[in-house]
Amino acid sequence: MKPEIIEKKKLGQYAVAPYNFVSFPKKAVVKYKKIEELPAHNDFKGLSGYVEYTLKAETPIIVSTGVKDKQVHFFINTNGKYAIPGNTIRGIARTNCQILSFSNIIGEKDKEGNYENSEIENSRFLYRDIAGNNSLSARYKSILGVDVTRRIAKNVKAGYIVNRANKYYIEPAKELKVGVPYFRIDEIILRRIASNKNIDGINFMYKKDLLNCEVELKEIKREIAKNKDNKSKERELNSKLKSILKDLSNERIYKPYQTGISFEFDSKTGRIIDINRKGILSQNGYLLSGGFILGKLSHYIVPEADDKSGNIKILREDIEAYKDDLIRTKKMNNKEEIFKGKEFFALPKKNERKPVFYINTDRLHFGFTPYLRIYYTKTVLDGVSQLYKDTKDVSYTDGIFGFSKKLKRDDGEDKNFNYKSRVSFEDAEVVGEPVLDEDSVMTIILAEPKPTSYNLYLKQDKDADKKLLKIYEDDFKIRGFKQYWLKDYIEKPELEDAKAEEMKFTIHPLKEGTIFKGRIYFTNLDEEELGLLGWALKLNDGCYQNIGLAKPYGFGRVKVEKVKLYIEDLNKKYDYFSFDYFNEDDLDKYINIYKRNFSDKYLNGQDIENIDTIKEFMLIKSKVIKIKDANNYRYMELNEFRNKKALPEILKYEEAFLENNIKRSKKSGNVAKKDSYSKIDRNYKNSNTAIADAFRKAEENKNKKKRK
């Protein structure tokens, strides 16, 4: 299948994504109220047997066990066959069972209030949003106490973070001038007073020629300040400023740094007047600057620690949250090894100390630049309703698939219980000769918006202004189970970011039309459990499963076909010693038993298929997106993502974009009328020539960049 390049059109009032979320049910359902009620594995009163099925790939498919030399090839099992591993099928069936049976995926709360068995990580996210004009940036500026005029954050203090036996403390720095806990110094000033003093460790963001542009830059900044109310002029001036700085940029070689220095400052103004090597001038401290941002010129000085101030202990959970954030922001790997070039952001090693910035108001926040990333007060699982997450006992899914270290109250104390799975999954092997799809061999990137993207991952009013969007504070709700939209095309991603080379790899899929055959074995299930397992595999008529890598781009849409159920006849097996002891049965019969019983027992007779959770799930598993609608089912680009628009829910998704198109067509109708009138305008020819020239110049600039 030949990949398609998506024509990206301007978005309307909503966000778009190749995925959406199936909402959690209002309340989780329990199948077994006591551990003792679970069927014993040596008791064969229930149903045992297997389900045989085939999977037909409707789009190219790639299932792999890993990356080698940035190449991803299809999995080959121990039989030497191309196959979808049994564990992959198991994972899909288990997730589907959880959704279809309202199973609690959070687990139980322990004595410390933690959810150790939760399938959703109970993260406490950190964030920074200084430039936005939304609900998050408003909160960020409030916590930092940002004074835009003075370009300072009033609540931010400076000090040193120290590691004592893997416990972390902050030693506050001396406040040499009241209200000035640290000093800011412009790179132009720093170049002028420090360039010829052989101070080790200073990294400059711009070339030395920056000094020659001092007068011009000052004039532009003055003009920007004058034109705060003229946004068009302000944008023009900022663009001019950045253009000058871009030509002087040291971005390719610059690295964030911290280095010991001595300095002098003007006690009246608080300005730095001299810098030298450590111990030469009257005050000692650290000079530092964080990551490169075009337009940024600030370096900072943290005075030495104040021996008279008490230390501030950093809670272990805050250290763990900071480490998680380093991993999330691609500065550290899961083994807690800092990536090369990101050492500036690492926590100090044992007995080491580093300059740090912190806020210690309602809670402690810390980071290595003044505009630090700060903690949300809530964690992810605060966004899950109590009726769903605080459900003890055993769900349908745990009863079928088993569990380990499940926390249960027994004789007045919490104990861990284990239960072995009653199902097993064979590899689904390719039928016939596998055919590699050369057309869809492509390079993709493992990157997408993460749960920190609150406009996508939290429930929002679809028409909410970005200033009113829910964040991980107050009364928020997470969206639910992430699922990918199905597509009848393969999208070719546009990869231009050279910085993400380490995240790119090339996939080698099998062709659409490939058929796989597999089996699911089950032991001692009751009729409801067998029905749930069968429904999780087959879903409803017209539904598909999606399997493997690159699902956002349309890979891995499969049709479940030729499903056959075989149940053991124990009389034949043991009384007649027959080797042919399986009877074929009707799986749909058990699926209907499950649906009917579930509706009667847990929904007061309401049909389970009329519950929003199930309607959402079946819609996203049956709706196949056509190429003409691709614009609404793609990843957003960075400039689109910055707009912080809400992602409509599954059941309202199509309707939202229909409304969007109607509004857009009305607007374009008005534009068309204006254009028809403009043709008789005397300046029509000149105005269109100006537009044509603008496009021509833009194209020339683009081509120049390509040649470079």
JSON list of C-alpha atoms in Angstrom, two decimals, residues 154 156-158 173-184 269-270 301-303:
[
{"chain": "A", "resi": 154, "resn": "LYS", "atom": "CA", "xyz": [9.41, 37.59, 42.78]},
{"chain": "A", "resi": 156, "resn": "VAL", "atom": "CA", "xyz": [11.84, 32.52, 43.16]},
{"chain": "A", "resi": 157, "resn": "LYS", "atom": "CA", "xyz": [14.78, 32.20, 45.55]},
{"chain": "A", "resi": 158, "resn": "ALA", "atom": "CA", "xyz": [18.31, 30.90, 44.91]},
{"chain": "A", "resi": 173, "resn": "ALA", "atom": "CA", "xyz": [22.03, 31.55, 49.13]},
{"chain": "A", "resi": 174, "resn": "LYS", "atom": "CA", "xyz": [22.99, 34.86, 50.73]},
{"chain": "A", "resi": 175, "resn": "GLU", "atom": "CA", "xyz": [20.60, 37.67, 49.83]},
{"chain": "A", "resi": 176, "resn": "LEU", "atom": "CA", "xyz": [23.16, 40.43, 49.24]},
{"chain": "A", "resi": 177, "resn": "LYS", "atom": "CA", "xyz": [20.51, 43.02, 48.41]},
{"chain": "A", "resi": 178, "resn": "VAL", "atom": "CA", "xyz": [17.02, 42.96, 49.94]},
{"chain": "A", "resi": 179, "resn": "GLY", "atom": "CA", "xyz": [14.55, 41.52, 47.43]},
{"chain": "A", "resi": 180, "resn": "VAL", "atom": "CA", "xyz": [17.33, 40.34, 45.08]},
{"chain": "A", "resi": 181, "resn": "PRO", "atom": "CA", "xyz": [18.03, 36.64, 45.79]},
{"chain": "A", "resi": 182, "resn": "TYR", "atom": "CA", "xyz": [20.03, 36.22, 42.57]},
{"chain": "A", "resi": 183, "resn": "PHE", "atom": "CA", "xyz": [21.39, 38.50, 39.83]},
{"chain": "A", "resi": 184, "resn": "ARG", "atom": "CA", "xyz": [20.56, 38.60, 36.15]},
{"chain": "A", "resi": 269, "resn": "THR", "atom": "CA", "xyz": [20.90, 49.23, 41.60]},
{"chain": "A", "resi": 270, "resn": "GLY", "atom": "CA", "xyz": [21.69, 45.55, 42.16]},
{"chain": "A", "resi": 301, "resn": "ILE", "atom": "CA", "xyz": [24.60, 34.69, 39.31]},
{"chain": "A", "resi": 302, "resn": "VAL", "atom": "CA", "xyz": [23.79, 32.81, 42.52]},
{"chain": "A", "resi": 303, "resn": "PRO", "atom": "CA", "xyz": [25.69, 34.14, 45.58]}
]
